[in-house]
Amino acid sequence: MHSAPISEDPAPASPPQSFHIYPASLAQRRLWFLDQLQAPTSAYNVYVDLWLHGVLDVTILQSSIEEIVRRHETLRTTFAFENGELFQRVAPPFPLGLPVTDFAHFSDPYPPAFELAKREAETPFDLSAGPLFRSRLMRIKANEHVLLCTMHHTITDAWSLQTFTKELASLYKALSTGTKAELPDLAIQYGDFSEWQHQMLRTEKAQKQLLYWKTALEGAPPILELPQDNPRPAEQTLQGSSQTYSVPSEVMSAVLALAAQYQVTPFMYLLAAFKVFLYRLSGQPDVLVGVPAAGRSEVETEALIGLFVETVVLRDDLSGNPRFLNLLPRVRQTTLDALANADIPFEKVVATLSLERDLSCNPIFQVMFSVIQSAIRSHSFGELSVFPYIVNSSTSILDLFATFVEDSDHRWFLQIDFNTALFRVERIARMVDDFISLLRQITRNPEIHIDDIRLSCAPPLAIGAIQPTKNGRGIQPSNRTRLPGNAAQQSPASQAQTEQELLTEIWKDVLGLKQISVRENFFDLGGHSLMAAHLTDRIKEVTGRTIPVSTIFRAPTIESLAAFLSDNPSSKPDPMLMQLRHGKSEVPLFAIAAPGVESLGYALLAHHLGEDDRIYKLQGPGPVVQGRPFDMEEIQGWAKEYVNAIRTVQSAGPFCFAAMCDGVLIAQEMILQLESAGEEVGFFAIFDTWVLENSQIPALWAIDYYVDRMRRIRQLPVRQQFATMQRVLKRLVGQKRPRTPWGQAYWPGENFVEPTFRAPVLLFKRPRQPYFYVSDPEMGWSARSRGGVEVCEVHCGHYDFLRQPHVSIVAQKLSARIRKIGEKSRTTTLPYPEIHLEPAVASEIVNPQFQ
């Protein structure tokens, strides 16, 4: 491997000698002030990075970028502060050049390319020297490039990024084919808009809008207090992170349909849901949310690149436990009123309210919400294909910013930017799960009262048991903590009926449904792991009895759960081998889980398998210390116990296995033990897990590991932080130390001989892995399996393979494989049948695109 990339940086262009001068817009003034206050910072960097596949003409690409810079003065703008005034300085067009960094000579170019892209995104701008736009091309392979385009927020916004990518594609195609690009003429430039804005602020219209905002925001609470992991620092740190989650297609379909039915936009519907979510998390009914408005009220501004976006603050009162359906028109009116008064820059509103300056948080609001389309609206780029190249932000100027993004293929994602000084990523993930659950509940029952929506991470509205209400609207807190007092005098049949009625009300409450049959399956009704945990919590509140979440494995209906509870299972530990589906197939599927790991997803998988399929879950008793992987001796021990357990229900092969994460290590060891005993393994299904011993993976793993370690260290008291860092430094400067047992389990060292097995691998994976799209599409398993690796790409997050809607696709593939193994085991003695994936559902099995 080469130690450094090859850079082909052109000589820097001569700086321009003359400038056009314009007043800075009010939004530019605020960002300039914040930059001066917090500099140097990359918190206000905006970037659009394009992954280009095909034969690229670098000269034409550079000419296309330079033409965009010529067209739009903002891309040639810097700032000067003179005599107490801030001015824009627009340089005349001059060649910028396009630096090229070549990683094609690397054996694995993706990690260093990603690191360079991250450095580009995180390098601050000098607003006085400029330029405030920069671009760089990374050559990954001969026909694979990444174009990095970074700008400061003072000269661009989200609308502008779409304009930039659209013009770039049009210019590249035109120059490649010798035709003329169809670009709109620019009647004005951003400096003209800035001058108009200053004139507008002196009009009567502006004064009326200022009065509106002063009235609308008077007396608002200064801070929205959300549950957080750390106390708020005295000053904003701007430390942040960005996480993107897929939104289930059936949820968004229901949202879009109901928005049309109730005559609101999808934005208004989602905003109302988000406000309910914030109210339930904070307990504050007076909810203020910042929303970006395009700020392009004049047609001449629509084709410009520049900072036009304005922030409007939408304030709604959610007190009184309204129905969600009644809340919608309120949010609609609030939105329309705000947009009718959106000509006033947010900076002017803040100044008018004369707020006391608080360096710990953003003034007026700390949470933003938006619904946008991705900047790339087409995969066509001349003769090339273009996809987003994702580099997550490491800064955040707000506590929380939730953005629904619709990509060019009409799939929806929820991007959460958050302040890492306040929130841990685990809390954000739980919040997203809860928010999706809220969307499910309000789409199934738009008339639900907002206090009746069940959220696992929201503070409880009341403590105690629950009972049915006469109006059929759900269940309300009561002082009872047990089943009805006359239960002991009831006949067994009457008592069972009472228990079923009470469980029915609990299920309605947790799932947000009006009617449930006692024989309907929890997973058919939209249940998932968080809901199952919440269900068992609610049962404990009512009955005082603690039951494990795995109870829902064994009793997924009200009828079966009532019978299960009557057997007093509270004290019975889960067996190591648990049957999740009772089918007639000769060959069962064994789902392997490491001890102490949440494995409810296997129950959902079992529910979606074929009627004749049998599936067992194998999991040793927990709990495991959080974050501590197993050493090799432990893995071998668990594998031996698991093998002994499966032989109690299947005496001989072919055996079929499925596993994820640490369960993969145990399953692999089981396969090695079985094959060494002459047994056959029909297939090994792996869910999105790398060969961790592969020598190419430690650097990738180390990024995740050390980021997590630093986060944990920062949560310790100062004295413990100091002691921990001392130990780390001693390790770094000390002698080379032997590997720990844990290290031996994952990367056993230079003398490690990679194990191989005959079982074919069925690999379910995301199209793009974290940090970069790795060069090995088989994730290292082709070196392990002599039976071959079949890849099934599912567009979902790492933890979503065993959740709806993706789990049904996974189950379909596994069920087909199980049937083939069973058929061949009856008709042939060949040890390893071929595995061929069936055609995938088009909306879920995709090429690498939007991460």
Coordinates of C-alpha atoms in Angstrom, one line a residue, residues 24-524:
A24 CA -24.4 42.2 3.6
S25 CA -27.8 40.7 4.0
L26 CA -29.2 40.4 7.6
A27 CA -28.7 36.6 7.5
Q28 CA -25.1 37.1 6.4
R29 CA -24.5 39.5 9.2
R30 CA -25.7 37.0 11.8
L31 CA -23.6 34.2 10.4
W32 CA -20.6 36.5 10.2
F33 CA -21.0 37.6 13.8
L34 CA -21.3 33.9 15.0
D35 CA -18.2 33.0 12.9
Q36 CA -16.3 35.8 14.6
L37 CA -17.6 34.7 18.0
Q38 CA -16.8 31.0 17.6
A39 CA -14.0 31.0 15.0
P40 CA -12.3 29.0 13.7
T41 CA -15.3 26.7 13.2
S42 CA -16.7 24.5 10.5
A43 CA -20.2 24.5 12.0
Y44 CA -21.5 26.7 9.1
N45 CA -19.9 24.7 6.3
V46 CA -22.3 23.3 3.8
Y47 CA -21.3 20.6 1.3
V48 CA -22.6 18.6 -1.6
D49 CA -20.4 15.6 -2.5
L50 CA -21.1 13.7 -5.7
W51 CA -20.1 10.1 -6.4
L52 CA -19.4 9.8 -10.1
H53 CA -19.4 6.4 -11.9
G54 CA -18.2 6.1 -15.5
V55 CA -15.6 7.7 -17.8
L56 CA -15.0 11.2 -16.4
D57 CA -13.5 14.1 -18.4
V58 CA -11.8 16.1 -15.7
T59 CA -11.2 19.1 -17.9
I60 CA -14.9 19.4 -18.8
L61 CA -15.9 19.0 -15.2
Q62 CA -13.5 21.8 -14.2
S63 CA -14.9 24.0 -17.0
S64 CA -18.4 23.3 -15.8
I65 CA -17.6 24.3 -12.2
E66 CA -15.9 27.5 -13.4
E67 CA -18.9 28.4 -15.5
I68 CA -21.2 28.1 -12.4
V69 CA -18.7 30.3 -10.4
R70 CA -18.9 32.8 -13.3
R71 CA -22.7 32.8 -13.3
H72 CA -23.2 33.3 -9.6
E73 CA -21.5 36.1 -7.8
T74 CA -22.0 34.6 -4.3
L75 CA -19.4 31.9 -5.2
R76 CA -16.8 34.8 -5.6
T77 CA -17.9 36.7 -2.5
T78 CA -15.9 37.5 0.7
F79 CA -16.7 39.9 3.5
A80 CA -15.2 43.1 4.8
F81 CA -16.0 44.9 8.1
E82 CA -15.4 48.7 7.9
N83 CA -16.6 51.6 10.0
G84 CA -19.1 49.4 11.9
E85 CA -20.7 48.0 8.7
L86 CA -20.4 44.6 7.0
F87 CA -20.0 44.5 3.2
Q88 CA -19.9 41.8 0.5
R89 CA -16.9 42.0 -1.8
V90 CA -17.6 40.3 -5.1
A91 CA -14.5 39.5 -7.1
P92 CA -14.5 39.3 -10.9
P93 CA -14.4 35.8 -12.5
F94 CA -11.1 34.1 -12.3
P95 CA -10.0 30.5 -12.8
L96 CA -10.3 28.5 -9.6
G97 CA -8.7 25.2 -10.7
L98 CA -9.8 21.7 -9.6
P99 CA -7.3 19.9 -7.4
V100 CA -7.2 16.2 -8.0
T101 CA -6.2 13.7 -5.3
D102 CA -5.5 10.2 -6.7
F103 CA -6.2 7.2 -4.4
A104 CA -6.4 4.6 -7.3
H105 CA -2.9 3.3 -6.4
F106 CA -4.0 2.3 -2.9
S107 CA -4.9 -1.4 -2.4
D108 CA -8.0 -0.1 -0.5
P109 CA -8.7 3.5 -1.5
Y110 CA -11.9 4.0 0.4
P111 CA -10.7 4.7 3.9
P112 CA -8.1 7.4 3.0
A113 CA -10.5 8.9 0.5
F114 CA -13.2 9.2 3.2
E115 CA -10.8 10.8 5.6
L116 CA -9.8 13.4 3.0
A117 CA -13.5 14.1 2.4
K118 CA -14.1 14.5 6.1
R119 CA -11.1 17.0 6.4
E120 CA -12.5 19.0 3.4
A121 CA -15.9 19.2 5.1
E122 CA -14.4 20.2 8.5
T123 CA -11.8 22.8 7.3
P124 CA -13.0 26.3 8.3
F125 CA -13.3 29.2 5.9
D126 CA -11.8 32.6 6.4
L127 CA -14.7 34.9 5.6
S128 CA -12.4 37.9 4.8
A129 CA -9.9 36.1 2.6
G130 CA -12.0 33.5 0.9
P131 CA -12.8 32.0 -1.4
L132 CA -15.9 30.7 0.4
F133 CA -16.4 28.0 -2.2
R134 CA -13.9 25.2 -2.8
S135 CA -13.9 22.0 -4.8
R136 CA -11.7 18.9 -5.0
L137 CA -11.8 15.7 -7.1
M138 CA -10.8 12.4 -5.6
R139 CA -9.9 9.6 -8.1
I140 CA -10.9 6.3 -6.5
K141 CA -10.6 4.1 -9.5
A142 CA -10.2 4.7 -13.2
N143 CA -14.0 5.0 -13.6
E144 CA -14.9 6.1 -10.1
H145 CA -14.5 9.6 -8.7
V146 CA -15.9 11.7 -5.9
L147 CA -16.4 15.5 -6.4
L148 CA -16.2 17.4 -3.1
C149 CA -17.9 20.8 -3.2
T150 CA -17.8 22.8 0.1
M151 CA -19.2 26.3 0.7
H152 CA -19.8 28.6 3.7
H153 CA -23.4 29.0 4.7
T154 CA -23.1 32.8 4.2
I155 CA -23.2 32.2 0.4
T156 CA -25.6 29.2 0.0
D157 CA -28.6 27.3 1.4
A158 CA -30.4 24.0 0.7
W159 CA -32.2 25.4 -2.4
S160 CA -28.9 26.6 -3.7
L161 CA -27.4 23.1 -3.5
Q162 CA -30.1 21.7 -5.8
T163 CA -29.5 24.6 -8.2
F164 CA -25.7 23.9 -8.1
T165 CA -26.0 20.2 -8.8
K166 CA -28.7 20.7 -11.5
E167 CA -26.5 23.3 -13.3
L168 CA -23.4 21.2 -13.0
A169 CA -25.1 18.2 -14.6
S170 CA -26.5 20.4 -17.4
L171 CA -23.2 22.1 -18.1
Y172 CA -21.2 18.8 -18.1
K173 CA -23.6 17.2 -20.5
A174 CA -23.6 20.2 -22.8
L175 CA -19.9 20.6 -22.9
S176 CA -19.4 16.8 -23.4
T177 CA -21.8 16.8 -26.4
G178 CA -21.0 20.2 -27.9
T179 CA -24.4 21.5 -27.3
K180 CA -25.7 24.6 -25.3
A181 CA -26.7 24.1 -21.7
E182 CA -30.3 25.1 -21.0
L183 CA -29.7 27.4 -18.0
P184 CA -32.0 30.3 -17.0
D185 CA -30.7 33.8 -17.5
L186 CA -29.9 35.6 -14.2
A187 CA -31.7 38.9 -14.2
I188 CA -30.2 39.9 -10.8
Q189 CA -27.4 38.8 -8.5
Y190 CA -27.4 38.3 -4.7
G191 CA -26.1 41.8 -4.1
D192 CA -29.2 43.2 -5.7
F193 CA -31.4 41.1 -3.4
S194 CA -29.4 42.4 -0.4
E195 CA -29.9 46.0 -1.3
W196 CA -33.6 45.3 -1.9
Q197 CA -33.9 43.7 1.6
H198 CA -32.4 46.7 3.3
Q199 CA -34.9 49.0 1.5
M200 CA -37.8 46.6 2.4
L201 CA -37.0 46.8 6.1
R202 CA -37.9 50.5 6.1
T203 CA -41.4 49.9 4.7
E204 CA -44.8 49.8 6.5
K205 CA -45.1 46.2 5.4
A206 CA -42.0 45.3 7.4
Q207 CA -43.3 47.1 10.5
K208 CA -46.5 45.1 10.3
Q209 CA -44.6 41.8 10.1
L210 CA -42.4 42.8 13.0
L211 CA -45.5 43.5 15.1
Y212 CA -46.9 40.0 14.1
W213 CA -43.7 38.3 15.4
K214 CA -43.5 40.3 18.5
T215 CA -47.1 39.3 19.4
A216 CA -46.7 35.7 18.3
L217 CA -43.5 35.1 20.4
E218 CA -44.2 37.3 23.4
G219 CA -43.7 35.4 26.7
A220 CA -42.5 32.2 25.1
P221 CA -40.5 29.8 27.3
P222 CA -36.8 30.4 26.7
I223 CA -35.7 26.8 26.4
L224 CA -37.4 23.5 25.4
E225 CA -36.1 21.1 28.0
L226 CA -35.8 17.7 26.4
P227 CA -34.5 14.6 28.2
Q228 CA -30.7 14.7 27.8
D229 CA -27.7 12.7 28.8
N230 CA -25.5 15.6 30.0
P231 CA -26.1 19.0 31.6
R232 CA -26.2 21.9 29.2
P233 CA -22.7 23.6 29.0
A234 CA -22.4 27.3 30.0
E235 CA -21.6 28.1 26.3
Q236 CA -22.6 26.3 23.1
T237 CA -19.8 23.8 22.1
L238 CA -21.1 23.3 18.5
Q239 CA -20.0 19.6 19.0
G240 CA -22.4 17.5 17.0
S241 CA -23.2 14.5 15.0
S242 CA -25.6 13.5 12.2
Q243 CA -27.5 10.2 11.9
T244 CA -29.8 9.2 9.1
Y245 CA -32.6 6.6 9.5
S246 CA -34.8 5.1 6.9
V247 CA -38.5 5.8 7.3
P248 CA -40.7 2.7 6.6
S249 CA -42.5 3.1 3.2
E250 CA -45.9 2.1 4.6
V251 CA -45.6 4.9 7.3
M252 CA -44.9 7.6 4.7
S253 CA -47.6 6.3 2.4
A254 CA -50.1 6.6 5.2
V255 CA -48.8 10.1 6.1
L256 CA -49.1 11.3 2.5
A257 CA -52.6 9.9 2.1
L258 CA -53.9 11.3 5.3
A259 CA -52.3 14.7 4.6
A260 CA -54.3 14.9 1.3
Q261 CA -57.4 13.7 3.0
Y262 CA -57.3 16.3 5.7
Q263 CA -56.2 19.1 3.4
V264 CA -52.8 19.8 4.9
T265 CA -49.4 19.5 3.3
P266 CA -47.2 16.5 4.2
F267 CA -44.9 19.1 5.9
M268 CA -47.8 20.3 8.1
Y269 CA -48.8 16.7 9.0
L270 CA -45.3 15.7 9.9
L271 CA -44.7 19.0 11.8
A272 CA -47.8 18.4 13.9
A273 CA -46.6 14.9 14.7
F274 CA -43.2 16.2 15.6
K275 CA -44.6 18.9 17.9
V276 CA -46.7 16.2 19.7
F277 CA -43.5 14.2 20.1
L278 CA -41.6 17.2 21.6
Y279 CA -44.5 18.0 23.9
R280 CA -44.5 14.4 25.2
L281 CA -40.7 14.3 25.7
S282 CA -40.5 17.7 27.4
G283 CA -43.9 17.9 29.2
Q284 CA -44.1 21.5 27.9
P285 CA -47.3 22.2 26.0
D286 CA -46.0 25.6 24.7
V287 CA -43.9 24.2 21.8
L288 CA -41.7 26.5 19.6
V289 CA -39.9 25.0 16.6
G290 CA -37.7 26.7 14.0
V291 CA -38.5 26.0 10.4
P292 CA -36.5 27.1 7.3
A293 CA -38.5 29.1 4.8
A294 CA -37.2 29.4 1.2
G295 CA -37.1 33.2 1.4
R296 CA -37.4 33.5 -2.4
S297 CA -40.6 35.5 -2.7
E298 CA -39.5 37.2 -5.9
V299 CA -39.3 35.1 -9.1
E300 CA -35.9 36.6 -10.0
T301 CA -34.3 34.9 -7.0
E302 CA -35.4 31.4 -7.8
A303 CA -32.4 30.6 -10.0
L304 CA -29.8 32.2 -7.8
I305 CA -27.2 30.5 -5.5
G306 CA -27.1 32.4 -2.2
L307 CA -28.3 32.6 1.3
F308 CA -32.1 33.3 1.0
V309 CA -33.4 30.8 3.5
E310 CA -35.1 32.5 6.4
T311 CA -36.0 30.9 9.8
V312 CA -39.6 31.2 11.0
V313 CA -40.6 30.1 14.5
L314 CA -43.9 28.2 14.7
R315 CA -45.5 28.3 18.1
D316 CA -48.4 26.1 19.1
D317 CA -50.2 25.4 22.4
L318 CA -50.8 21.7 22.8
S319 CA -52.4 21.8 26.3
G320 CA -55.8 20.3 27.0
N321 CA -55.1 16.8 25.5
P322 CA -56.5 17.5 22.0
R323 CA -57.2 14.9 19.4
F324 CA -54.4 14.8 16.8
L325 CA -57.0 15.4 14.1
N326 CA -58.1 18.6 15.9
L327 CA -54.5 19.7 16.2
L328 CA -53.9 19.6 12.5
P329 CA -55.9 22.7 11.5
R330 CA -54.1 24.7 14.3
V331 CA -50.7 23.8 13.0
R332 CA -51.9 24.5 9.4
Q333 CA -53.0 28.0 10.4
T334 CA -49.8 28.7 12.4
T335 CA -47.7 27.7 9.4
L336 CA -49.7 29.8 7.0
D337 CA -49.6 32.9 9.3
A338 CA -45.8 32.5 9.7
L339 CA -45.1 32.2 6.0
A340 CA -47.2 35.2 5.3
N341 CA -44.8 37.2 7.5
A342 CA -41.6 35.6 6.5
D343 CA -40.0 38.6 4.8
I344 CA -38.6 39.7 8.1
P345 CA -35.2 38.1 8.8
F346 CA -34.9 36.1 12.0
E347 CA -32.1 38.4 13.1
K348 CA -34.5 41.3 13.1
V349 CA -37.1 39.4 15.1
V350 CA -34.5 38.5 17.7
A351 CA -33.4 42.2 18.0
T352 CA -37.0 43.4 18.3
L353 CA -37.7 41.0 21.2
S354 CA -34.8 42.3 23.2
L355 CA -34.0 38.9 24.6
E356 CA -31.3 38.4 27.3
R357 CA -28.3 36.9 25.6
D358 CA -27.8 33.3 26.7
L359 CA -24.6 31.7 25.3
S360 CA -25.7 28.2 26.3
C361 CA -28.4 27.9 23.6
N362 CA -29.9 29.3 20.5
P363 CA -32.4 32.2 21.1
I364 CA -36.1 31.6 21.0
F365 CA -35.9 28.0 19.7
Q366 CA -33.4 25.1 20.1
V367 CA -35.1 22.6 17.8
M368 CA -35.6 22.8 14.0
F369 CA -37.7 20.8 11.6
S370 CA -37.8 20.6 7.9
V371 CA -39.0 18.5 5.0
I372 CA -36.8 18.6 1.8
Q373 CA -35.8 16.8 -1.3
S374 CA -32.2 15.6 -1.7
A375 CA -29.9 17.9 -3.6
I376 CA -29.4 15.2 -6.3
R377 CA -32.7 14.9 -8.2
S378 CA -31.4 12.6 -11.0
H379 CA -28.8 9.9 -11.3
S380 CA -28.0 11.1 -14.8
F381 CA -24.7 13.2 -15.2
G382 CA -23.9 13.2 -18.9
E383 CA -22.7 9.7 -19.7
L384 CA -22.0 9.1 -16.0
S385 CA -24.2 8.0 -13.1
V386 CA -24.2 10.2 -10.0
F387 CA -25.0 9.3 -6.4
P388 CA -24.6 11.2 -3.1
Y389 CA -21.4 10.6 -1.2
I390 CA -22.2 11.0 2.5
V391 CA -19.9 12.6 5.0
N392 CA -21.7 13.1 8.3
S393 CA -21.3 16.3 10.1
S394 CA -19.4 16.6 13.4
T395 CA -20.9 19.9 14.4
S396 CA -24.4 21.1 15.4
I397 CA -25.5 24.7 16.0
L398 CA -28.8 23.6 17.6
D399 CA -29.9 21.1 20.2
L400 CA -31.7 19.0 17.6
F401 CA -32.5 19.4 13.9
A402 CA -34.9 16.8 12.4
T403 CA -35.1 16.7 8.6
F404 CA -37.3 14.4 6.5
V405 CA -35.6 13.8 3.2
E406 CA -37.2 12.4 0.0
D407 CA -34.5 11.1 -2.3
S408 CA -34.7 10.9 -6.1
D409 CA -36.2 7.4 -5.9
H410 CA -39.1 8.7 -3.7
R411 CA -37.7 6.9 -0.6
W412 CA -37.9 8.8 2.7
F413 CA -35.2 9.2 5.4
L414 CA -35.1 11.0 8.7
Q415 CA -31.8 12.9 9.3
I416 CA -31.1 13.9 12.9
D417 CA -28.4 16.5 13.6
F418 CA -27.9 16.8 17.3
N419 CA -25.6 18.4 19.9
T420 CA -23.3 15.6 21.3
A421 CA -22.7 17.7 24.4
L422 CA -26.3 17.0 25.3
F423 CA -27.4 13.7 23.7
R424 CA -25.8 10.4 23.1
V425 CA -26.4 8.6 19.8
E426 CA -28.2 5.8 21.7
R427 CA -30.8 8.2 23.0
I428 CA -31.3 9.6 19.5
A429 CA -31.8 6.2 18.1
R430 CA -34.5 5.5 20.8
M431 CA -36.1 8.8 20.1
V432 CA -36.3 8.0 16.3
D433 CA -37.9 4.6 17.1
D434 CA -40.4 6.3 19.3
F435 CA -41.2 9.0 16.7
I436 CA -41.8 6.4 14.0
S437 CA -44.1 4.6 16.5
L438 CA -46.0 7.8 17.1
L439 CA -46.4 8.2 13.3
R440 CA -47.8 4.7 13.2
Q441 CA -50.3 5.4 16.0
I442 CA -51.6 8.7 14.6
T443 CA -52.0 7.3 11.0
R444 CA -53.9 4.3 12.3
N445 CA -56.1 6.4 14.5
P446 CA -55.9 10.2 13.7
E447 CA -58.6 10.8 16.4
I448 CA -56.3 9.6 19.2
H449 CA -55.8 12.1 22.0
I450 CA -52.2 13.1 22.1
D451 CA -51.8 12.2 25.8
D452 CA -52.8 8.6 24.9
I453 CA -50.0 8.1 22.5
R454 CA -47.6 5.5 23.9
L455 CA -43.9 6.4 23.9
S456 CA -41.3 4.4 25.6
C457 CA -38.7 7.2 26.0
A458 CA -41.2 9.9 27.1
P459 CA -41.7 10.6 30.8
P460 CA -44.8 8.7 32.1
L461 CA -48.0 10.8 32.4
A462 CA -49.0 8.9 35.5
I463 CA -47.8 6.0 37.7
G464 CA -50.0 3.0 38.5
A465 CA -52.2 0.5 36.8
I466 CA -54.7 1.2 34.0
Q467 CA -58.3 0.4 33.4
P468 CA -60.8 0.7 30.5
T469 CA -62.7 3.9 30.2
K470 CA -66.4 4.1 29.3
N471 CA -65.8 6.3 26.2
G472 CA -63.7 3.6 24.6
R473 CA -60.9 6.0 24.0
G474 CA -58.3 3.9 25.7
I475 CA -57.1 3.3 29.2
Q476 CA -56.4 5.8 32.0
P477 CA -54.3 5.6 35.2
S478 CA -56.0 4.3 38.3
N479 CA -54.8 3.5 41.8
R480 CA -55.1 -0.3 41.3
T481 CA -51.9 -2.2 41.0
R482 CA -53.4 -5.7 40.8
L483 CA -56.2 -7.6 39.0
P484 CA -59.7 -6.9 40.3
G485 CA -60.1 -7.6 44.0
N486 CA -62.8 -10.3 43.5
A487 CA -60.6 -12.3 41.1
A488 CA -60.0 -14.9 43.8
Q489 CA -63.7 -15.6 44.1
Q490 CA -64.2 -15.9 40.3
S491 CA -64.4 -19.2 38.5
P492 CA -61.3 -20.0 36.4
A493 CA -63.2 -19.3 33.2
S494 CA -64.4 -15.9 34.5
Q495 CA -60.9 -15.0 35.8
A496 CA -59.4 -15.9 32.4
Q497 CA -62.1 -13.6 30.8
T498 CA -61.2 -10.8 33.1
E499 CA -57.5 -11.1 32.4
Q500 CA -58.1 -11.1 28.7
E501 CA -60.3 -8.0 28.9
L502 CA -57.6 -6.2 30.9
L503 CA -54.8 -7.3 28.6
T504 CA -56.9 -6.2 25.6
E505 CA -57.0 -2.6 27.0
I506 CA -53.3 -2.7 27.7
W507 CA -52.6 -3.8 24.1
K508 CA -54.9 -1.1 22.7
D509 CA -53.1 1.5 24.7
V510 CA -49.6 0.4 23.7
L511 CA -50.4 -0.2 20.0
G512 CA -52.7 2.8 19.7
L513 CA -55.6 0.8 18.3
K514 CA -59.3 1.0 19.0
Q515 CA -60.2 -2.7 18.5
I516 CA -58.0 -5.8 18.9
S517 CA -59.1 -9.4 18.7
V518 CA -57.7 -11.7 21.4
R519 CA -56.3 -13.9 18.7
E520 CA -54.5 -11.2 16.7
N521 CA -50.7 -11.5 16.6
F522 CA -48.7 -8.7 18.3
F523 CA -46.3 -8.6 15.3
D524 CA -49.1 -8.4 12.8

